[in-house]
């Protein structure tokens, strides 16, 4: 690949190889782009954007930005008929969260909640600081990065169950709430009536804990 590919080449790639854009943002299988279609693609930057980083793989990088409902439905229909069958998922490997300060996050997750840090997991080539923690058989990846989401609580739902969150199983919710009370960490009970609570870390990431028997 040429790392300095022209806009026209990237347009050809988007239409020819990915076959994602057609009239009104629908899929166009095998359709070659015309000047009008290239202009139409530029107007659809809120749907699909081709990202051209200065790397050898720049032409193969596709960034989704809010595809239309019609496009999603068409892609789902195409995926259902693909040869080879469905992807067989084996479980959750890890969940990643963004924090503003790694040490403060480790004080929260390891110091207060008692999670165990996984040693030797930090990749030296990652361009940011981070840590891996065990929560049961799965892992939490803490990444010290600028946060695209608001971290002030006034901009987030009061109840964590209405926000993006991760749910963990615990042996006893009452043991957890006693701990949260001791450290003045606010939490709310699940609205479903389940023995579960929602609380946030120092960066407004929401954690749900539900009292449940081990399932692995």
mmCIF file of C-alpha atoms in Angstrom:
data_model
loop_
_atom_site.group_PDB
_atom_site.id
_atom_site.type_symbol
_atom_site.label_atom_id
_atom_site.label_comp_id
_atom_site.label_asym_id
_atom_site.label_seq_id
_atom_site.Cartn_x
_atom_site.Cartn_y
_atom_site.Cartn_z
ATOM 1 C CA UNK A 1 0.000 0.000 0.000
ATOM 2 C CA UNK A 2 1.026 3.592 -0.594
ATOM 3 C CA UNK A 3 0.889 5.446 2.723
ATOM 4 C CA UNK A 4 0.109 8.683 0.851
ATOM 5 C CA UNK A 5 -2.855 7.387 -1.127
ATOM 6 C CA UNK A 6 -4.976 9.900 -2.984
ATOM 7 C CA UNK A 7 -8.549 10.775 -1.934
ATOM 8 C CA UNK A 8 -9.791 9.175 -5.153
ATOM 9 C CA UNK A 9 -8.032 5.906 -4.345
ATOM 10 C CA UNK A 10 -9.564 5.886 -0.886
ATOM 11 C CA UNK A 11 -12.994 6.540 -2.441
ATOM 12 C CA UNK A 12 -12.479 3.601 -4.811
ATOM 13 C CA UNK A 13 -11.502 1.402 -1.860
ATOM 14 C CA UNK A 14 -14.560 2.414 0.123
ATOM 15 C CA UNK A 15 -16.946 1.622 -2.734
ATOM 16 C CA UNK A 16 -15.182 -1.304 -4.408
ATOM 17 C CA UNK A 17 -13.724 -3.292 -1.507
ATOM 18 C CA UNK A 18 -16.042 -2.500 1.394
ATOM 19 C CA UNK A 19 -19.239 -2.082 -0.705
ATOM 20 C CA UNK A 20 -20.883 -0.076 2.053
ATOM 21 C CA UNK A 21 -22.187 3.094 0.426
ATOM 22 C CA UNK A 22 -24.731 3.417 -2.321
ATOM 23 C CA UNK A 23 -27.579 5.769 -2.985
ATOM 24 C CA UNK A 24 -28.843 7.391 0.196
ATOM 25 C CA UNK A 25 -26.224 5.556 2.252
ATOM 26 C CA UNK A 26 -27.300 2.018 1.325
ATOM 27 C CA UNK A 27 -24.954 -0.780 0.321
ATOM 28 C CA UNK A 28 -23.723 -0.750 -3.262
ATOM 29 C CA UNK A 29 -22.301 -4.103 -4.290
ATOM 30 C CA UNK A 30 -19.770 -3.833 -7.093
ATOM 31 C CA UNK A 31 -20.691 -0.235 -7.957
ATOM 32 C CA UNK A 32 -17.823 1.961 -9.153
ATOM 33 C CA UNK A 33 -17.834 5.527 -7.832
ATOM 34 C CA UNK A 34 -18.686 8.427 -10.097
ATOM 35 C CA UNK A 35 -17.898 12.057 -9.438
ATOM 36 C CA UNK A 36 -21.442 12.519 -8.141
ATOM 37 C CA UNK A 37 -21.148 9.494 -5.866
ATOM 38 C CA UNK A 38 -17.865 10.782 -4.440
ATOM 39 C CA UNK A 39 -19.532 14.090 -3.675
ATOM 40 C CA UNK A 40 -22.419 12.173 -2.107
ATOM 41 C CA UNK A 41 -19.961 10.219 0.039
ATOM 42 C CA UNK A 42 -18.503 13.453 1.366
ATOM 43 C CA UNK A 43 -21.990 14.488 2.479
ATOM 44 C CA UNK A 44 -22.339 11.194 4.330
ATOM 45 C CA UNK A 45 -19.424 11.696 6.707
ATOM 46 C CA UNK A 46 -21.838 11.248 9.601
ATOM 47 C CA UNK A 47 -22.462 7.707 8.342
ATOM 48 C CA UNK A 48 -19.129 6.300 7.178
ATOM 49 C CA UNK A 49 -15.683 7.872 7.238
ATOM 50 C CA UNK A 50 -12.509 6.381 5.788
ATOM 51 C CA UNK A 51 -9.548 7.155 8.002
ATOM 52 C CA UNK A 52 -6.181 7.599 6.322
ATOM 53 C CA UNK A 53 -3.415 7.409 8.896
ATOM 54 C CA UNK A 54 0.175 7.588 7.672
ATOM 55 C CA UNK A 55 0.726 3.829 7.842
ATOM 56 C CA UNK A 56 0.963 1.008 5.323
ATOM 57 C CA UNK A 57 -2.473 -0.154 6.450
ATOM 58 C CA UNK A 58 -4.146 3.265 6.078
ATOM 59 C CA UNK A 59 -6.385 2.170 3.168
ATOM 60 C CA UNK A 60 -7.764 -0.716 5.227
ATOM 61 C CA UNK A 61 -8.899 1.401 8.190
ATOM 62 C CA UNK A 62 -12.640 2.010 8.342
ATOM 63 C CA UNK A 63 -14.245 4.219 10.993
ATOM 64 C CA UNK A 64 -17.973 3.954 11.651
ATOM 65 C CA UNK A 65 -19.787 7.121 12.695
ATOM 66 C CA UNK A 66 -23.482 6.436 13.204
ATOM 67 C CA UNK A 67 -24.643 4.315 10.208
ATOM 68 C CA UNK A 68 -28.290 4.717 9.258
ATOM 69 C CA UNK A 69 -30.929 2.211 10.377
ATOM 70 C CA UNK A 70 -31.385 1.116 6.765
ATOM 71 C CA UNK A 71 -27.667 0.448 6.387
ATOM 72 C CA UNK A 72 -27.524 -1.538 9.624
ATOM 73 C CA UNK A 73 -30.535 -3.655 8.609
ATOM 74 C CA UNK A 74 -29.009 -4.374 5.213
ATOM 75 C CA UNK A 75 -25.637 -5.362 6.709
ATOM 76 C CA UNK A 76 -27.350 -7.618 9.260
ATOM 77 C CA UNK A 77 -29.265 -9.326 6.455
ATOM 78 C CA UNK A 78 -26.048 -9.891 4.517
ATOM 79 C CA UNK A 79 -24.267 -11.250 7.598
ATOM 80 C CA UNK A 80 -27.046 -13.785 8.229
ATOM 81 C CA UNK A 81 -26.378 -15.407 4.867
ATOM 82 C CA UNK A 82 -22.609 -15.559 5.094
ATOM 83 C CA UNK A 83 -20.985 -18.990 4.626
ATOM 84 C CA UNK A 84 -19.050 -20.366 7.575
ATOM 85 C CA UNK A 85 -21.671 -19.976 10.275
ATOM 86 C CA UNK A 86 -21.873 -17.713 13.289
ATOM 87 C CA UNK A 87 -18.928 -16.562 15.386
ATOM 88 C CA UNK A 88 -18.555 -18.745 18.479
ATOM 89 C CA UNK A 89 -17.793 -16.504 21.447
ATOM 90 C CA UNK A 90 -16.106 -18.115 24.428
ATOM 91 C CA UNK A 91 -16.630 -15.439 27.069
ATOM 92 C CA UNK A 92 -15.493 -12.016 28.225
ATOM 93 C CA UNK A 93 -11.698 -11.674 28.261
ATOM 94 C CA UNK A 94 -11.497 -8.165 29.719
ATOM 95 C CA UNK A 95 -13.296 -4.861 30.055
ATOM 96 C CA UNK A 96 -11.416 -1.581 29.579
ATOM 97 C CA UNK A 97 -12.130 1.672 31.382
ATOM 98 C CA UNK A 98 -10.577 5.142 31.125
ATOM 99 C CA UNK A 99 -9.202 6.931 34.173
ATOM 100 C CA UNK A 100 -7.471 10.267 34.693
ATOM 101 C CA UNK A 101 -4.903 9.027 37.205
ATOM 102 C CA UNK A 102 -3.587 5.462 37.315
ATOM 103 C CA UNK A 103 -2.418 5.514 40.927
ATOM 104 C CA UNK A 104 -5.735 6.866 42.166
ATOM 105 C CA UNK A 105 -7.591 4.188 40.195
ATOM 106 C CA UNK A 106 -5.396 1.452 41.676
ATOM 107 C CA UNK A 107 -6.100 2.836 45.155
ATOM 108 C CA UNK A 108 -9.807 2.469 44.417
ATOM 109 C CA UNK A 109 -9.897 -0.930 42.727
ATOM 110 C CA UNK A 110 -7.062 -2.651 44.577
ATOM 111 C CA UNK A 111 -6.847 -0.694 47.823
ATOM 112 C CA UNK A 112 -10.554 -0.252 48.571
ATOM 113 C CA UNK A 113 -12.285 -2.997 46.578
ATOM 114 C CA UNK A 114 -9.453 -5.507 47.037
ATOM 115 C CA UNK A 115 -8.904 -6.556 43.426
ATOM 116 C CA UNK A 116 -5.628 -8.248 42.487
ATOM 117 C CA UNK A 117 -3.280 -6.658 39.978
ATOM 118 C CA UNK A 118 -2.084 -8.917 37.176
ATOM 119 C CA UNK A 119 1.683 -8.625 36.939
ATOM 120 C CA UNK A 120 3.553 -8.549 33.660
ATOM 121 C CA UNK A 121 0.530 -7.778 31.497
ATOM 122 C CA UNK A 122 1.342 -4.178 30.532
ATOM 123 C CA UNK A 123 2.505 -4.062 26.927
ATOM 124 C CA UNK A 124 5.592 -1.828 26.585
ATOM 125 C CA UNK A 125 4.462 -0.591 23.161
ATOM 126 C CA UNK A 126 1.150 0.832 24.389
ATOM 127 C CA UNK A 127 1.423 4.641 24.247
ATOM 128 C CA UNK A 128 -0.307 5.215 27.585
ATOM 129 C CA UNK A 129 -0.050 4.105 31.202
ATOM 130 C CA UNK A 130 -2.270 1.324 32.432
ATOM 131 C CA UNK A 131 -2.764 -1.761 34.564
ATOM 132 C CA UNK A 132 -4.591 -5.087 34.438
ATOM 133 C CA UNK A 133 -6.653 -6.347 37.369
ATOM 134 C CA UNK A 134 -8.385 -9.638 38.038
ATOM 135 C CA UNK A 135 -12.038 -9.686 38.963
ATOM 136 C CA UNK A 136 -12.802 -13.376 39.108
ATOM 137 C CA UNK A 137 -11.558 -15.204 36.001
ATOM 138 C CA UNK A 138 -11.907 -12.074 33.833
ATOM 139 C CA UNK A 139 -9.781 -8.953 33.801
ATOM 140 C CA UNK A 140 -10.185 -5.195 33.985
ATOM 141 C CA UNK A 141 -7.882 -3.041 31.868
ATOM 142 C CA UNK A 142 -7.337 0.408 33.370
ATOM 143 C CA UNK A 143 -6.163 2.967 30.817
ATOM 144 C CA UNK A 144 -4.904 6.425 31.748
ATOM 145 C CA UNK A 145 -6.202 8.441 28.798
ATOM 146 C CA UNK A 146 -8.228 11.584 28.056
ATOM 147 C CA UNK A 147 -11.858 10.684 28.619
ATOM 148 C CA UNK A 148 -14.334 11.402 25.792
ATOM 149 C CA UNK A 149 -17.236 11.064 28.260
ATOM 150 C CA UNK A 150 -18.202 13.620 30.910
ATOM 151 C CA UNK A 151 -16.753 12.762 34.317
ATOM 152 C CA UNK A 152 -18.718 15.309 36.344
ATOM 153 C CA UNK A 153 -21.635 13.534 38.021
ATOM 154 C CA UNK A 154 -24.041 16.335 37.146
ATOM 155 C CA UNK A 155 -23.764 15.234 33.498
ATOM 156 C CA UNK A 156 -24.405 11.546 34.231
ATOM 157 C CA UNK A 157 -27.581 9.725 35.338
ATOM 158 C CA UNK A 158 -28.117 9.689 39.085
ATOM 159 C CA UNK A 159 -28.790 5.957 38.992
ATOM 160 C CA UNK A 160 -25.922 3.965 37.515
ATOM 161 C CA UNK A 161 -28.338 1.442 36.046
ATOM 162 C CA UNK A 162 -29.270 4.052 33.437
ATOM 163 C CA UNK A 163 -25.639 4.588 32.427
ATOM 164 C CA UNK A 164 -23.036 2.415 30.679
ATOM 165 C CA UNK A 165 -21.805 -0.051 33.258
ATOM 166 C CA UNK A 166 -20.074 -3.341 33.929
ATOM 167 C CA UNK A 167 -21.789 -5.967 36.075
ATOM 168 C CA UNK A 168 -19.804 -8.197 38.426
ATOM 169 C CA UNK A 169 -21.024 -11.099 40.512
ATOM 170 C CA UNK A 170 -20.303 -11.026 44.256
ATOM 171 C CA UNK A 171 -20.949 -13.523 47.018
ATOM 172 C CA UNK A 172 -22.604 -10.954 49.287
ATOM 173 C CA UNK A 173 -24.008 -7.530 48.412
ATOM 174 C CA UNK A 174 -24.277 -6.639 52.102
ATOM 175 C CA UNK A 175 -20.525 -7.108 52.578
ATOM 176 C CA UNK A 176 -19.977 -4.790 49.621
ATOM 177 C CA UNK A 177 -22.392 -2.107 50.838
ATOM 178 C CA UNK A 178 -20.781 -2.179 54.303
ATOM 179 C CA UNK A 179 -17.457 -1.511 52.586
ATOM 180 C CA UNK A 180 -18.883 1.285 50.451
ATOM 181 C CA UNK A 181 -20.491 2.859 53.517
ATOM 182 C CA UNK A 182 -17.195 2.749 55.416
ATOM 183 C CA UNK A 183 -15.518 4.741 52.624
ATOM 184 C CA UNK A 184 -18.511 7.042 51.976
ATOM 185 C CA UNK A 185 -18.927 5.773 48.429
ATOM 186 C CA UNK A 186 -22.459 6.444 47.210
ATOM 187 C CA UNK A 187 -24.462 3.652 45.625
ATOM 188 C CA UNK A 188 -28.008 2.954 44.496
ATOM 189 C CA UNK A 189 -29.972 -0.278 44.627
ATOM 190 C CA UNK A 190 -31.163 -2.032 41.489
ATOM 191 C CA UNK A 191 -34.666 -0.919 40.459
ATOM 192 C CA UNK A 192 -35.461 -4.506 39.456
ATOM 193 C CA UNK A 193 -35.497 -5.713 43.054
ATOM 194 C CA UNK A 194 -32.510 -7.983 42.496
ATOM 195 C CA UNK A 195 -29.822 -8.024 45.216
ATOM 196 C CA UNK A 196 -27.623 -5.628 43.252
ATOM 197 C CA UNK A 197 -26.151 -2.141 43.661
ATOM 198 C CA UNK A 198 -24.567 0.429 41.362
ATOM 199 C CA UNK A 199 -21.676 2.710 42.280
ATOM 200 C CA UNK A 200 -18.995 4.757 40.521
ATOM 201 C CA UNK A 201 -15.223 5.036 40.718
ATOM 202 C CA UNK A 202 -13.403 8.374 40.940
ATOM 203 C CA UNK A 203 -13.738 8.863 37.164
ATOM 204 C CA UNK A 204 -17.515 8.244 37.030
ATOM 205 C CA UNK A 205 -17.175 4.718 35.597
ATOM 206 C CA UNK A 206 -20.186 2.714 36.782
ATOM 207 C CA UNK A 207 -19.884 -0.711 38.382
ATOM 208 C CA UNK A 208 -22.837 -2.945 39.151
ATOM 209 C CA UNK A 209 -22.448 -5.800 41.619
ATOM 210 C CA UNK A 210 -25.097 -8.485 41.869
ATOM 211 C CA UNK A 211 -25.298 -11.225 44.484
ATOM 212 C CA UNK A 212 -25.187 -14.447 42.517
ATOM 213 C CA UNK A 213 -23.718 -17.925 42.771
ATOM 214 C CA UNK A 214 -20.549 -18.562 40.730
ATOM 215 C CA UNK A 215 -21.467 -19.469 37.157
ATOM 216 C CA UNK A 216 -18.064 -20.707 35.959
#
